[in-house]
Amino acid sequence: MILQMNNIQKQFDGLEVLKDISFGVDSGEVVSIIGPSGSGKSTLLRCATFLETIDGGEIQYMGEKAVHTDESGRTVYVNQKELRRFRSYYGLVFQQFNLFPHYSILRNLIDAPMVTQHRSREEATETAMDLLTKMGIADKADAYPFQLSGGQQQRVAIARALAMKPEILFFDEPTSALDPELTGEVLKVIRQLAEENMTMVVVTHEMAFAKAVSNRVLFMAGGVVVEQGTPEQVFDNPQEERTKQFLRVFER
């Protein structure tokens, strides 16, 4: 089990955003998280990647606890050094690409492996160029983010995450900032990664994509996992009325 989240709770200003959520992700598995806006999907990802602190529960990577709730009900995180090690297990691709605008595309890819993983410039560059070739944008290595389309920037962001050689990739609505034509480019890359057995958790509004690529689908609403199962179970034979209601909107 690469990731295990148990009984996760998160509040903002007294409002419960995540209510006792538990799920795990096995090696090679693609888990899609779907649901209406405001259901807690992105917050769950931010908790999994330590961008938000949880108010209760437990997070494990590779069978080791990164955070747990002690007997007094206090959440306890590992120290900063250990947290850096846990962060090395995952990559995160955001909605808005989050590339460094003043760095070339190549430097966006090689900087973190060199600084945090102490890889040589030669090794980091070789890995980066292999990834840019895989993404179909090797000719953009010397360009800057503003010179690329949104779809190209998102492919760079995926390559940058992969350059760190993570165990698991998280995607937070990776196509929501893109027009339909560019969305297809990015979904094609993620589909290719799925075929290569890359472990992924994808928060998405792309229902056809989630159905085609996922091993498992979680439907969230109101801060809870309402229903989960295989794509066939969730999309073709949902059991919960809230799931049926949500999917009817997408069928129109």
JSON list of C-alpha atoms in Angstrom, two decimals:
[
{"chain": "A", "resi": 1, "resn": "MET", "atom": "CA", "xyz": [0.00, 0.00, 0.00]},
{"chain": "A", "resi": 2, "resn": "ILE", "atom": "CA", "xyz": [1.61, 3.26, -1.12]},
{"chain": "A", "resi": 3, "resn": "LEU", "atom": "CA", "xyz": [-0.89, 5.60, 0.56]},
{"chain": "A", "resi": 4, "resn": "GLN", "atom": "CA", "xyz": [-3.31, 4.97, 3.41]},
{"chain": "A", "resi": 5, "resn": "MET", "atom": "CA", "xyz": [-5.52, 7.72, 4.85]},
{"chain": "A", "resi": 6, "resn": "ASN", "atom": "CA", "xyz": [-7.57, 6.74, 7.90]},
{"chain": "A", "resi": 7, "resn": "ASN", "atom": "CA", "xyz": [-10.43, 8.69, 9.53]},
{"chain": "A", "resi": 8, "resn": "ILE", "atom": "CA", "xyz": [-9.30, 12.02, 8.08]},
{"chain": "A", "resi": 9, "resn": "GLN", "atom": "CA", "xyz": [-10.99, 15.09, 9.53]},
{"chain": "A", "resi": 10, "resn": "LYS", "atom": "CA", "xyz": [-10.47, 18.71, 8.53]},
{"chain": "A", "resi": 11, "resn": "GLN", "atom": "CA", "xyz": [-12.24, 21.90, 9.58]},
{"chain": "A", "resi": 12, "resn": "PHE", "atom": "CA", "xyz": [-12.00, 25.49, 8.38]},
{"chain": "A", "resi": 13, "resn": "ASP", "atom": "CA", "xyz": [-13.36, 28.06, 10.85]},
{"chain": "A", "resi": 14, "resn": "GLY", "atom": "CA", "xyz": [-15.51, 25.43, 12.53]},
{"chain": "A", "resi": 15, "resn": "LEU", "atom": "CA", "xyz": [-16.93, 24.11, 9.24]},
{"chain": "A", "resi": 16, "resn": "GLU", "atom": "CA", "xyz": [-16.29, 20.38, 8.73]},
{"chain": "A", "resi": 17, "resn": "VAL", "atom": "CA", "xyz": [-14.84, 20.00, 5.24]},
{"chain": "A", "resi": 18, "resn": "LEU", "atom": "CA", "xyz": [-13.66, 16.38, 5.61]},
{"chain": "A", "resi": 19, "resn": "LYS", "atom": "CA", "xyz": [-15.63, 14.06, 7.86]},
{"chain": "A", "resi": 20, "resn": "ASP", "atom": "CA", "xyz": [-13.95, 10.78, 8.78]},
{"chain": "A", "resi": 21, "resn": "ILE", "atom": "CA", "xyz": [-12.62, 9.84, 5.33]},
{"chain": "A", "resi": 22, "resn": "SER", "atom": "CA", "xyz": [-10.62, 6.64, 4.84]},
{"chain": "A", "resi": 23, "resn": "PHE", "atom": "CA", "xyz": [-9.12, 5.18, 1.68]},
{"chain": "A", "resi": 24, "resn": "GLY", "atom": "CA", "xyz": [-5.92, 3.59, 0.39]},
{"chain": "A", "resi": 25, "resn": "VAL", "atom": "CA", "xyz": [-4.03, 3.38, -2.87]},
{"chain": "A", "resi": 26, "resn": "ASP", "atom": "CA", "xyz": [-2.08, 0.31, -3.98]},
{"chain": "A", "resi": 27, "resn": "SER", "atom": "CA", "xyz": [0.94, 0.32, -6.27]},
{"chain": "A", "resi": 28, "resn": "GLY", "atom": "CA", "xyz": [-0.07, 0.69, -9.92]},
{"chain": "A", "resi": 29, "resn": "GLU", "atom": "CA", "xyz": [-3.62, 1.73, -9.05]},
{"chain": "A", "resi": 30, "resn": "VAL", "atom": "CA", "xyz": [-5.41, 4.74, -10.55]},
{"chain": "A", "resi": 31, "resn": "VAL", "atom": "CA", "xyz": [-8.00, 6.23, -8.20]},
{"chain": "A", "resi": 32, "resn": "SER", "atom": "CA", "xyz": [-10.27, 9.00, -9.49]},
{"chain": "A", "resi": 33, "resn": "ILE", "atom": "CA", "xyz": [-12.09, 11.28, -7.06]},
{"chain": "A", "resi": 34, "resn": "ILE", "atom": "CA", "xyz": [-15.25, 12.86, -8.42]},
{"chain": "A", "resi": 35, "resn": "GLY", "atom": "CA", "xyz": [-18.00, 14.96, -6.90]},
{"chain": "A", "resi": 36, "resn": "PRO", "atom": "CA", "xyz": [-19.58, 18.41, -6.87]},
{"chain": "A", "resi": 37, "resn": "SER", "atom": "CA", "xyz": [-17.57, 21.57, -6.23]},
{"chain": "A", "resi": 38, "resn": "GLY", "atom": "CA", "xyz": [-17.08, 22.16, -2.52]},
{"chain": "A", "resi": 39, "resn": "SER", "atom": "CA", "xyz": [-17.29, 18.46, -1.64]},
{"chain": "A", "resi": 40, "resn": "GLY", "atom": "CA", "xyz": [-13.76, 18.41, -0.18]},
{"chain": "A", "resi": 41, "resn": "LYS", "atom": "CA", "xyz": [-11.92, 16.68, -3.06]},
{"chain": "A", "resi": 42, "resn": "SER", "atom": "CA", "xyz": [-9.07, 19.19, -3.38]},
{"chain": "A", "resi": 43, "resn": "THR", "atom": "CA", "xyz": [-8.81, 19.57, 0.39]},
{"chain": "A", "resi": 44, "resn": "LEU", "atom": "CA", "xyz": [-8.35, 15.81, 0.69]},
{"chain": "A", "resi": 45, "resn": "LEU", "atom": "CA", "xyz": [-5.46, 15.99, -1.80]},
{"chain": "A", "resi": 46, "resn": "ARG", "atom": "CA", "xyz": [-3.94, 18.95, 0.04]},
{"chain": "A", "resi": 47, "resn": "CYS", "atom": "CA", "xyz": [-4.09, 16.96, 3.29]},
{"chain": "A", "resi": 48, "resn": "ALA", "atom": "CA", "xyz": [-2.50, 13.93, 1.61]},
{"chain": "A", "resi": 49, "resn": "THR", "atom": "CA", "xyz": [0.38, 16.11, 0.41]},
{"chain": "A", "resi": 50, "resn": "PHE", "atom": "CA", "xyz": [0.80, 18.03, 3.71]},
{"chain": "A", "resi": 51, "resn": "LEU", "atom": "CA", "xyz": [-0.25, 21.37, 2.19]},
{"chain": "A", "resi": 52, "resn": "GLU", "atom": "CA", "xyz": [-3.02, 21.36, 4.81]},
{"chain": "A", "resi": 53, "resn": "THR", "atom": "CA", "xyz": [-2.75, 19.92, 8.30]},
{"chain": "A", "resi": 54, "resn": "ILE", "atom": "CA", "xyz": [-5.44, 17.47, 9.33]},
{"chain": "A", "resi": 55, "resn": "ASP", "atom": "CA", "xyz": [-7.48, 17.87, 12.53]},
{"chain": "A", "resi": 56, "resn": "GLY", "atom": "CA", "xyz": [-7.79, 14.13, 13.12]},
{"chain": "A", "resi": 57, "resn": "GLY", "atom": "CA", "xyz": [-6.85, 10.81, 11.58]},
{"chain": "A", "resi": 58, "resn": "GLU", "atom": "CA", "xyz": [-3.75, 9.14, 10.22]},
{"chain": "A", "resi": 59, "resn": "ILE", "atom": "CA", "xyz": [-1.71, 9.32, 7.00]},
{"chain": "A", "resi": 60, "resn": "GLN", "atom": "CA", "xyz": [0.73, 6.59, 5.98]},
{"chain": "A", "resi": 61, "resn": "TYR", "atom": "CA", "xyz": [3.10, 6.33, 3.04]},
{"chain": "A", "resi": 62, "resn": "MET", "atom": "CA", "xyz": [4.76, 3.01, 2.23]},
{"chain": "A", "resi": 63, "resn": "GLY", "atom": "CA", "xyz": [3.41, 1.59, 5.50]},
{"chain": "A", "resi": 64, "resn": "GLU", "atom": "CA", "xyz": [4.98, 4.32, 7.68]},
{"chain": "A", "resi": 65, "resn": "LYS", "atom": "CA", "xyz": [2.99, 6.90, 9.64]},
{"chain": "A", "resi": 66, "resn": "ALA", "atom": "CA", "xyz": [3.57, 10.51, 8.64]},
{"chain": "A", "resi": 67, "resn": "VAL", "atom": "CA", "xyz": [0.85, 11.81, 10.98]},
{"chain": "A", "resi": 68, "resn": "HIS", "atom": "CA", "xyz": [-1.38, 10.24, 13.60]},
{"chain": "A", "resi": 69, "resn": "THR", "atom": "CA", "xyz": [-3.80, 11.26, 16.32]},
{"chain": "A", "resi": 70, "resn": "ASP", "atom": "CA", "xyz": [-2.53, 10.60, 19.84]},
{"chain": "A", "resi": 71, "resn": "GLU", "atom": "CA", "xyz": [-4.58, 9.49, 22.85]},
{"chain": "A", "resi": 72, "resn": "SER", "atom": "CA", "xyz": [-5.42, 13.08, 23.76]},
{"chain": "A", "resi": 73, "resn": "GLY", "atom": "CA", "xyz": [-6.92, 13.68, 20.30]},
{"chain": "A", "resi": 74, "resn": "ARG", "atom": "CA", "xyz": [-3.99, 15.81, 19.11]},
{"chain": "A", "resi": 75, "resn": "THR", "atom": "CA", "xyz": [-2.62, 15.27, 15.59]},
{"chain": "A", "resi": 76, "resn": "VAL", "atom": "CA", "xyz": [1.12, 14.63, 15.61]},
{"chain": "A", "resi": 77, "resn": "TYR", "atom": "CA", "xyz": [3.26, 15.01, 12.49]},
{"chain": "A", "resi": 78, "resn": "VAL", "atom": "CA", "xyz": [6.77, 13.62, 12.07]},
{"chain": "A", "resi": 79, "resn": "ASN", "atom": "CA", "xyz": [9.62, 16.16, 12.23]},
{"chain": "A", "resi": 80, "resn": "GLN", "atom": "CA", "xyz": [10.62, 18.30, 9.25]},
{"chain": "A", "resi": 81, "resn": "LYS", "atom": "CA", "xyz": [13.46, 16.02, 8.17]},
{"chain": "A", "resi": 82, "resn": "GLU", "atom": "CA", "xyz": [11.14, 13.01, 8.13]},
{"chain": "A", "resi": 83, "resn": "LEU", "atom": "CA", "xyz": [8.42, 15.04, 6.41]},
{"chain": "A", "resi": 84, "resn": "ARG", "atom": "CA", "xyz": [10.85, 15.84, 3.58]},
{"chain": "A", "resi": 85, "resn": "ARG", "atom": "CA", "xyz": [11.41, 12.11, 3.15]},
{"chain": "A", "resi": 86, "resn": "PHE", "atom": "CA", "xyz": [7.68, 11.48, 2.99]},
{"chain": "A", "resi": 87, "resn": "ARG", "atom": "CA", "xyz": [7.31, 14.28, 0.44]},
{"chain": "A", "resi": 88, "resn": "SER", "atom": "CA", "xyz": [9.80, 12.50, -1.80]},
{"chain": "A", "resi": 89, "resn": "TYR", "atom": "CA", "xyz": [7.26, 9.69, -2.25]},
{"chain": "A", "resi": 90, "resn": "TYR", "atom": "CA", "xyz": [4.80, 11.79, -4.26]},
{"chain": "A", "resi": 91, "resn": "GLY", "atom": "CA", "xyz": [4.46, 14.35, -7.02]},
{"chain": "A", "resi": 92, "resn": "LEU", "atom": "CA", "xyz": [1.64, 16.88, -7.28]},
{"chain": "A", "resi": 93, "resn": "VAL", "atom": "CA", "xyz": [0.24, 18.47, -10.44]},
{"chain": "A", "resi": 94, "resn": "PHE", "atom": "CA", "xyz": [-1.91, 21.55, -9.84]},
{"chain": "A", "resi": 95, "resn": "GLN", "atom": "CA", "xyz": [-4.71, 23.17, -11.85]},
{"chain": "A", "resi": 96, "resn": "GLN", "atom": "CA", "xyz": [-2.62, 26.24, -12.62]},
{"chain": "A", "resi": 97, "resn": "PHE", "atom": "CA", "xyz": [0.67, 24.52, -13.60]},
{"chain": "A", "resi": 98, "resn": "ASN", "atom": "CA", "xyz": [2.73, 26.47, -10.99]},
{"chain": "A", "resi": 99, "resn": "LEU", "atom": "CA", "xyz": [5.84, 26.59, -13.18]},
{"chain": "A", "resi": 100, "resn": "PHE", "atom": "CA", "xyz": [8.63, 29.02, -12.32]},
{"chain": "A", "resi": 101, "resn": "PRO", "atom": "CA", "xyz": [8.09, 31.78, -14.94]},
{"chain": "A", "resi": 102, "resn": "HIS", "atom": "CA", "xyz": [11.70, 33.03, -14.85]},
{"chain": "A", "resi": 103, "resn": "TYR", "atom": "CA", "xyz": [13.16, 29.52, -15.42]},
{"chain": "A", "resi": 104, "resn": "SER", "atom": "CA", "xyz": [13.47, 27.81, -18.79]},
{"chain": "A", "resi": 105, "resn": "ILE", "atom": "CA", "xyz": [11.42, 24.65, -19.25]},
{"chain": "A", "resi": 106, "resn": "LEU", "atom": "CA", "xyz": [14.55, 22.53, -18.78]},
{"chain": "A", "resi": 107, "resn": "ARG", "atom": "CA", "xyz": [15.53, 24.34, -15.59]},
{"chain": "A", "resi": 108, "resn": "ASN", "atom": "CA", "xyz": [11.98, 23.89, -14.25]},
{"chain": "A", "resi": 109, "resn": "LEU", "atom": "CA", "xyz": [12.62, 20.14, -14.51]},
{"chain": "A", "resi": 110, "resn": "ILE", "atom": "CA", "xyz": [16.21, 19.82, -13.31]},
{"chain": "A", "resi": 111, "resn": "ASP", "atom": "CA", "xyz": [16.27, 22.27, -10.41]},
{"chain": "A", "resi": 112, "resn": "ALA", "atom": "CA", "xyz": [14.50, 20.19, -7.72]},
{"chain": "A", "resi": 113, "resn": "PRO", "atom": "CA", "xyz": [16.25, 16.85, -8.51]},
{"chain": "A", "resi": 114, "resn": "MET", "atom": "CA", "xyz": [19.63, 18.60, -8.29]},
{"chain": "A", "resi": 115, "resn": "VAL", "atom": "CA", "xyz": [18.86, 20.57, -5.11]},
{"chain": "A", "resi": 116, "resn": "THR", "atom": "CA", "xyz": [16.78, 18.11, -3.09]},
{"chain": "A", "resi": 117, "resn": "GLN", "atom": "CA", "xyz": [17.98, 14.76, -4.44]},
{"chain": "A", "resi": 118, "resn": "HIS", "atom": "CA", "xyz": [21.59, 15.83, -5.12]},
{"chain": "A", "resi": 119, "resn": "ARG", "atom": "CA", "xyz": [21.56, 14.41, -8.62]},
{"chain": "A", "resi": 120, "resn": "SER", "atom": "CA", "xyz": [24.24, 15.57, -11.04]},
{"chain": "A", "resi": 121, "resn": "ARG", "atom": "CA", "xyz": [23.29, 18.14, -13.69]},
{"chain": "A", "resi": 122, "resn": "GLU", "atom": "CA", "xyz": [24.08, 15.54, -16.35]},
{"chain": "A", "resi": 123, "resn": "GLU", "atom": "CA", "xyz": [21.76, 12.91, -14.85]},
{"chain": "A", "resi": 124, "resn": "ALA", "atom": "CA", "xyz": [18.97, 15.43, -14.13]},
{"chain": "A", "resi": 125, "resn": "THR", "atom": "CA", "xyz": [19.20, 16.82, -17.67]},
{"chain": "A", "resi": 126, "resn": "GLU", "atom": "CA", "xyz": [19.11, 13.36, -19.25]},
{"chain": "A", "resi": 127, "resn": "THR", "atom": "CA", "xyz": [16.01, 12.45, -17.22]},
{"chain": "A", "resi": 128, "resn": "ALA", "atom": "CA", "xyz": [14.37, 15.79, -18.04]},
{"chain": "A", "resi": 129, "resn": "MET", "atom": "CA", "xyz": [14.96, 15.47, -21.78]},
{"chain": "A", "resi": 130, "resn": "ASP", "atom": "CA", "xyz": [13.63, 11.91, -21.76]},
{"chain": "A", "resi": 131, "resn": "LEU", "atom": "CA", "xyz": [10.46, 13.14, -20.06]},
{"chain": "A", "resi": 132, "resn": "LEU", "atom": "CA", "xyz": [10.03, 16.14, -22.37]},
{"chain": "A", "resi": 133, "resn": "THR", "atom": "CA", "xyz": [10.42, 13.79, -25.34]},
{"chain": "A", "resi": 134, "resn": "LYS", "atom": "CA", "xyz": [7.77, 11.52, -23.84]},
{"chain": "A", "resi": 135, "resn": "MET", "atom": "CA", "xyz": [5.46, 14.54, -23.47]},
{"chain": "A", "resi": 136, "resn": "GLY", "atom": "CA", "xyz": [6.10, 15.57, -27.08]},
{"chain": "A", "resi": 137, "resn": "ILE", "atom": "CA", "xyz": [7.70, 18.90, -26.17]},
{"chain": "A", "resi": 138, "resn": "ALA", "atom": "CA", "xyz": [11.46, 18.24, -26.23]},
{"chain": "A", "resi": 139, "resn": "ASP", "atom": "CA", "xyz": [11.82, 21.16, -28.66]},
{"chain": "A", "resi": 140, "resn": "LYS", "atom": "CA", "xyz": [10.58, 23.52, -25.91]},
{"chain": "A", "resi": 141, "resn": "ALA", "atom": "CA", "xyz": [13.43, 22.80, -23.46]},
{"chain": "A", "resi": 142, "resn": "ASP", "atom": "CA", "xyz": [14.96, 26.28, -23.86]},
{"chain": "A", "resi": 143, "resn": "ALA", "atom": "CA", "xyz": [11.63, 28.13, -23.99]},
{"chain": "A", "resi": 144, "resn": "TYR", "atom": "CA", "xyz": [9.95, 29.85, -21.04]},
{"chain": "A", "resi": 145, "resn": "PRO", "atom": "CA", "xyz": [6.50, 29.04, -19.67]},
{"chain": "A", "resi": 146, "resn": "PHE", "atom": "CA", "xyz": [4.83, 32.14, -21.14]},
{"chain": "A", "resi": 147, "resn": "GLN", "atom": "CA", "xyz": [5.84, 30.94, -24.63]},
{"chain": "A", "resi": 148, "resn": "LEU", "atom": "CA", "xyz": [3.86, 27.70, -24.27]},
{"chain": "A", "resi": 149, "resn": "SER", "atom": "CA", "xyz": [0.15, 26.93, -24.55]},
{"chain": "A", "resi": 150, "resn": "GLY", "atom": "CA", "xyz": [-1.75, 25.90, -21.45]},
{"chain": "A", "resi": 151, "resn": "GLY", "atom": "CA", "xyz": [-1.72, 22.27, -22.55]},
{"chain": "A", "resi": 152, "resn": "GLN", "atom": "CA", "xyz": [2.04, 22.37, -23.09]},
{"chain": "A", "resi": 153, "resn": "GLN", "atom": "CA", "xyz": [2.56, 24.02, -19.69]},
{"chain": "A", "resi": 154, "resn": "GLN", "atom": "CA", "xyz": [0.54, 21.31, -17.99]},
{"chain": "A", "resi": 155, "resn": "ARG", "atom": "CA", "xyz": [2.57, 18.63, -19.75]},
{"chain": "A", "resi": 156, "resn": "VAL", "atom": "CA", "xyz": [5.72, 20.35, -18.45]},
{"chain": "A", "resi": 157, "resn": "ALA", "atom": "CA", "xyz": [4.19, 20.32, -14.95]},
{"chain": "A", "resi": 158, "resn": "ILE", "atom": "CA", "xyz": [3.57, 16.56, -15.24]},
{"chain": "A", "resi": 159, "resn": "ALA", "atom": "CA", "xyz": [7.13, 16.02, -16.50]},
{"chain": "A", "resi": 160, "resn": "ARG", "atom": "CA", "xyz": [8.47, 18.08, -13.60]},
{"chain": "A", "resi": 161, "resn": "ALA", "atom": "CA", "xyz": [6.58, 15.92, -11.10]},
{"chain": "A", "resi": 162, "resn": "LEU", "atom": "CA", "xyz": [7.85, 12.73, -12.79]},
{"chain": "A", "resi": 163, "resn": "ALA", "atom": "CA", "xyz": [11.44, 14.04, -12.77]},
{"chain": "A", "resi": 164, "resn": "MET", "atom": "CA", "xyz": [11.48, 13.48, -9.01]},
{"chain": "A", "resi": 165, "resn": "LYS", "atom": "CA", "xyz": [10.75, 9.76, -9.62]},
{"chain": "A", "resi": 166, "resn": "PRO", "atom": "CA", "xyz": [7.80, 9.63, -7.18]},
{"chain": "A", "resi": 167, "resn": "GLU", "atom": "CA", "xyz": [5.97, 6.51, -6.04]},
{"chain": "A", "resi": 168, "resn": "ILE", "atom": "CA", "xyz": [2.58, 8.19, -6.58]},
{"chain": "A", "resi": 169, "resn": "LEU", "atom": "CA", "xyz": [1.29, 11.18, -8.56]},
{"chain": "A", "resi": 170, "resn": "PHE", "atom": "CA", "xyz": [-1.56, 13.41, -7.41]},
{"chain": "A", "resi": 171, "resn": "PHE", "atom": "CA", "xyz": [-3.53, 15.48, -9.93]},
{"chain": "A", "resi": 172, "resn": "ASP", "atom": "CA", "xyz": [-5.81, 18.25, -8.70]},
{"chain": "A", "resi": 173, "resn": "GLU", "atom": "CA", "xyz": [-8.24, 18.88, -11.58]},
{"chain": "A", "resi": 174, "resn": "PRO", "atom": "CA", "xyz": [-5.36, 19.03, -14.07]},
{"chain": "A", "resi": 175, "resn": "THR", "atom": "CA", "xyz": [-7.57, 20.14, -16.98]},
{"chain": "A", "resi": 176, "resn": "SER", "atom": "CA", "xyz": [-9.89, 22.66, -15.31]},
{"chain": "A", "resi": 177, "resn": "ALA", "atom": "CA", "xyz": [-7.85, 25.66, -16.55]},
{"chain": "A", "resi": 178, "resn": "LEU", "atom": "CA", "xyz": [-7.72, 24.36, -20.13]},
{"chain": "A", "resi": 179, "resn": "ASP", "atom": "CA", "xyz": [-10.06, 24.64, -23.10]},
{"chain": "A", "resi": 180, "resn": "PRO", "atom": "CA", "xyz": [-11.50, 21.36, -24.50]},
{"chain": "A", "resi": 181, "resn": "GLU", "atom": "CA", "xyz": [-8.88, 20.96, -27.23]},
{"chain": "A", "resi": 182, "resn": "LEU", "atom": "CA", "xyz": [-5.96, 21.28, -24.80]},
{"chain": "A", "resi": 183, "resn": "THR", "atom": "CA", "xyz": [-7.75, 19.08, -22.23]},
{"chain": "A", "resi": 184, "resn": "GLY", "atom": "CA", "xyz": [-7.44, 16.16, -24.64]},
{"chain": "A", "resi": 185, "resn": "GLU", "atom": "CA", "xyz": [-3.64, 16.62, -24.83]},
{"chain": "A", "resi": 186, "resn": "VAL", "atom": "CA", "xyz": [-3.24, 16.38, -21.07]},
{"chain": "A", "resi": 187, "resn": "LEU", "atom": "CA", "xyz": [-5.68, 13.50, -20.57]},
{"chain": "A", "resi": 188, "resn": "LYS", "atom": "CA", "xyz": [-3.80, 11.55, -23.25]},
{"chain": "A", "resi": 189, "resn": "VAL", "atom": "CA", "xyz": [-0.59, 11.90, -21.22]},
{"chain": "A", "resi": 190, "resn": "ILE", "atom": "CA", "xyz": [-2.29, 10.77, -17.99]},
{"chain": "A", "resi": 191, "resn": "ARG", "atom": "CA", "xyz": [-3.88, 7.83, -19.84]},
{"chain": "A", "resi": 192, "resn": "GLN", "atom": "CA", "xyz": [-0.41, 6.85, -21.11]},
{"chain": "A", "resi": 193, "resn": "LEU", "atom": "CA", "xyz": [0.95, 6.96, -17.53]},
{"chain": "A", "resi": 194, "resn": "ALA", "atom": "CA", "xyz": [-1.92, 4.73, -16.41]},
{"chain": "A", "resi": 195, "resn": "GLU", "atom": "CA", "xyz": [-1.00, 2.20, -19.11]},
{"chain": "A", "resi": 196, "resn": "GLU", "atom": "CA", "xyz": [2.55, 2.23, -17.70]},
{"chain": "A", "resi": 197, "resn": "ASN", "atom": "CA", "xyz": [1.14, 1.39, -14.23]},
{"chain": "A", "resi": 198, "resn": "MET", "atom": "CA", "xyz": [1.98, 4.74, -12.66]},
{"chain": "A", "resi": 199, "resn": "THR", "atom": "CA", "xyz": [0.19, 4.99, -9.31]},
{"chain": "A", "resi": 200, "resn": "MET", "atom": "CA", "xyz": [-2.13, 8.01, -9.45]},
{"chain": "A", "resi": 201, "resn": "VAL", "atom": "CA", "xyz": [-4.88, 9.82, -7.59]},
{"chain": "A", "resi": 202, "resn": "VAL", "atom": "CA", "xyz": [-6.82, 12.14, -9.90]},
{"chain": "A", "resi": 203, "resn": "VAL", "atom": "CA", "xyz": [-9.39, 14.70, -8.80]},
{"chain": "A", "resi": 204, "resn": "THR", "atom": "CA", "xyz": [-11.35, 15.36, -11.98]},
{"chain": "A", "resi": 205, "resn": "HIS", "atom": "CA", "xyz": [-14.58, 16.56, -13.54]},
{"chain": "A", "resi": 206, "resn": "GLU", "atom": "CA", "xyz": [-13.85, 14.52, -16.68]},
{"chain": "A", "resi": 207, "resn": "MET", "atom": "CA", "xyz": [-16.29, 11.65, -16.17]},
{"chain": "A", "resi": 208, "resn": "ALA", "atom": "CA", "xyz": [-15.53, 9.75, -19.39]},
{"chain": "A", "resi": 209, "resn": "PHE", "atom": "CA", "xyz": [-11.83, 9.88, -18.57]},
{"chain": "A", "resi": 210, "resn": "ALA", "atom": "CA", "xyz": [-12.39, 8.69, -14.98]},
{"chain": "A", "resi": 211, "resn": "LYS", "atom": "CA", "xyz": [-14.53, 5.83, -16.24]},
{"chain": "A", "resi": 212, "resn": "ALA", "atom": "CA", "xyz": [-11.99, 4.76, -18.86]},
{"chain": "A", "resi": 213, "resn": "VAL", "atom": "CA", "xyz": [-8.75, 5.03, -16.89]},
{"chain": "A", "resi": 214, "resn": "SER", "atom": "CA", "xyz": [-9.52, 4.36, -13.21]},
{"chain": "A", "resi": 215, "resn": "ASN", "atom": "CA", "xyz": [-9.25, 1.14, -11.28]},
{"chain": "A", "resi": 216, "resn": "ARG", "atom": "CA", "xyz": [-11.40, 2.68, -8.57]},
{"chain": "A", "resi": 217, "resn": "VAL", "atom": "CA", "xyz": [-13.65, 5.73, -8.29]},
{"chain": "A", "resi": 218, "resn": "LEU", "atom": "CA", "xyz": [-14.54, 7.65, -5.12]},
{"chain": "A", "resi": 219, "resn": "PHE", "atom": "CA", "xyz": [-17.62, 9.86, -5.23]},
{"chain": "A", "resi": 220, "resn": "MET", "atom": "CA", "xyz": [-17.45, 12.62, -2.60]},
{"chain": "A", "resi": 221, "resn": "ALA", "atom": "CA", "xyz": [-20.18, 14.98, -1.46]},
{"chain": "A", "resi": 222, "resn": "GLY", "atom": "CA", "xyz": [-20.53, 17.04, 1.70]},
{"chain": "A", "resi": 223, "resn": "GLY", "atom": "CA", "xyz": [-17.11, 16.08, 2.99]},
{"chain": "A", "resi": 224, "resn": "VAL", "atom": "CA", "xyz": [-17.69, 12.31, 2.97]},
{"chain": "A", "resi": 225, "resn": "VAL", "atom": "CA", "xyz": [-17.09, 9.45, 0.53]},
{"chain": "A", "resi": 226, "resn": "VAL", "atom": "CA", "xyz": [-20.67, 8.68, -0.45]},
{"chain": "A", "resi": 227, "resn": "GLU", "atom": "CA", "xyz": [-19.81, 5.75, -2.70]},
{"chain": "A", "resi": 228, "resn": "GLN", "atom": "CA", "xyz": [-16.75, 4.00, -4.09]},
{"chain": "A", "resi": 229, "resn": "GLY", "atom": "CA", "xyz": [-16.05, 1.06, -6.33]},
{"chain": "A", "resi": 230, "resn": "THR", "atom": "CA", "xyz": [-14.92, 0.12, -9.82]},
{"chain": "A", "resi": 231, "resn": "PRO", "atom": "CA", "xyz": [-15.87, 2.55, -12.63]},
{"chain": "A", "resi": 232, "resn": "GLU", "atom": "CA", "xyz": [-18.53, 0.07, -13.72]},
{"chain": "A", "resi": 233, "resn": "GLN", "atom": "CA", "xyz": [-20.05, -0.03, -10.23]},
{"chain": "A", "resi": 234, "resn": "VAL", "atom": "CA", "xyz": [-20.04, 3.73, -9.67]},
{"chain": "A", "resi": 235, "resn": "PHE", "atom": "CA", "xyz": [-20.97, 4.95, -13.16]},
{"chain": "A", "resi": 236, "resn": "ASP", "atom": "CA", "xyz": [-23.17, 2.16, -14.48]},
{"chain": "A", "resi": 237, "resn": "ASN", "atom": "CA", "xyz": [-24.78, 0.87, -11.30]},
{"chain": "A", "resi": 238, "resn": "PRO", "atom": "CA", "xyz": [-24.59, 3.50, -8.52]},
{"chain": "A", "resi": 239, "resn": "GLN", "atom": "CA", "xyz": [-26.27, 2.49, -5.27]},
{"chain": "A", "resi": 240, "resn": "GLU", "atom": "CA", "xyz": [-26.62, 5.86, -3.54]},
{"chain": "A", "resi": 241, "resn": "GLU", "atom": "CA", "xyz": [-29.24, 8.42, -4.55]},
{"chain": "A", "resi": 242, "resn": "ARG", "atom": "CA", "xyz": [-26.72, 11.28, -4.19]},
{"chain": "A", "resi": 243, "resn": "THR", "atom": "CA", "xyz": [-24.39, 9.56, -6.69]},
{"chain": "A", "resi": 244, "resn": "LYS", "atom": "CA", "xyz": [-27.25, 9.01, -9.15]},
{"chain": "A", "resi": 245, "resn": "GLN", "atom": "CA", "xyz": [-28.27, 12.66, -8.84]},
{"chain": "A", "resi": 246, "resn": "PHE", "atom": "CA", "xyz": [-24.72, 13.87, -9.53]},
{"chain": "A", "resi": 247, "resn": "LEU", "atom": "CA", "xyz": [-24.19, 11.59, -12.54]},
{"chain": "A", "resi": 248, "resn": "ARG", "atom": "CA", "xyz": [-27.55, 12.55, -14.10]},
{"chain": "A", "resi": 249, "resn": "VAL", "atom": "CA", "xyz": [-26.26, 16.13, -14.43]},
{"chain": "A", "resi": 250, "resn": "PHE", "atom": "CA", "xyz": [-23.28, 14.89, -16.48]},
{"chain": "A", "resi": 251, "resn": "GLU", "atom": "CA", "xyz": [-25.45, 12.75, -18.74]},
{"chain": "A", "resi": 252, "resn": "ARG", "atom": "CA", "xyz": [-27.47, 15.71, -19.98]}
]
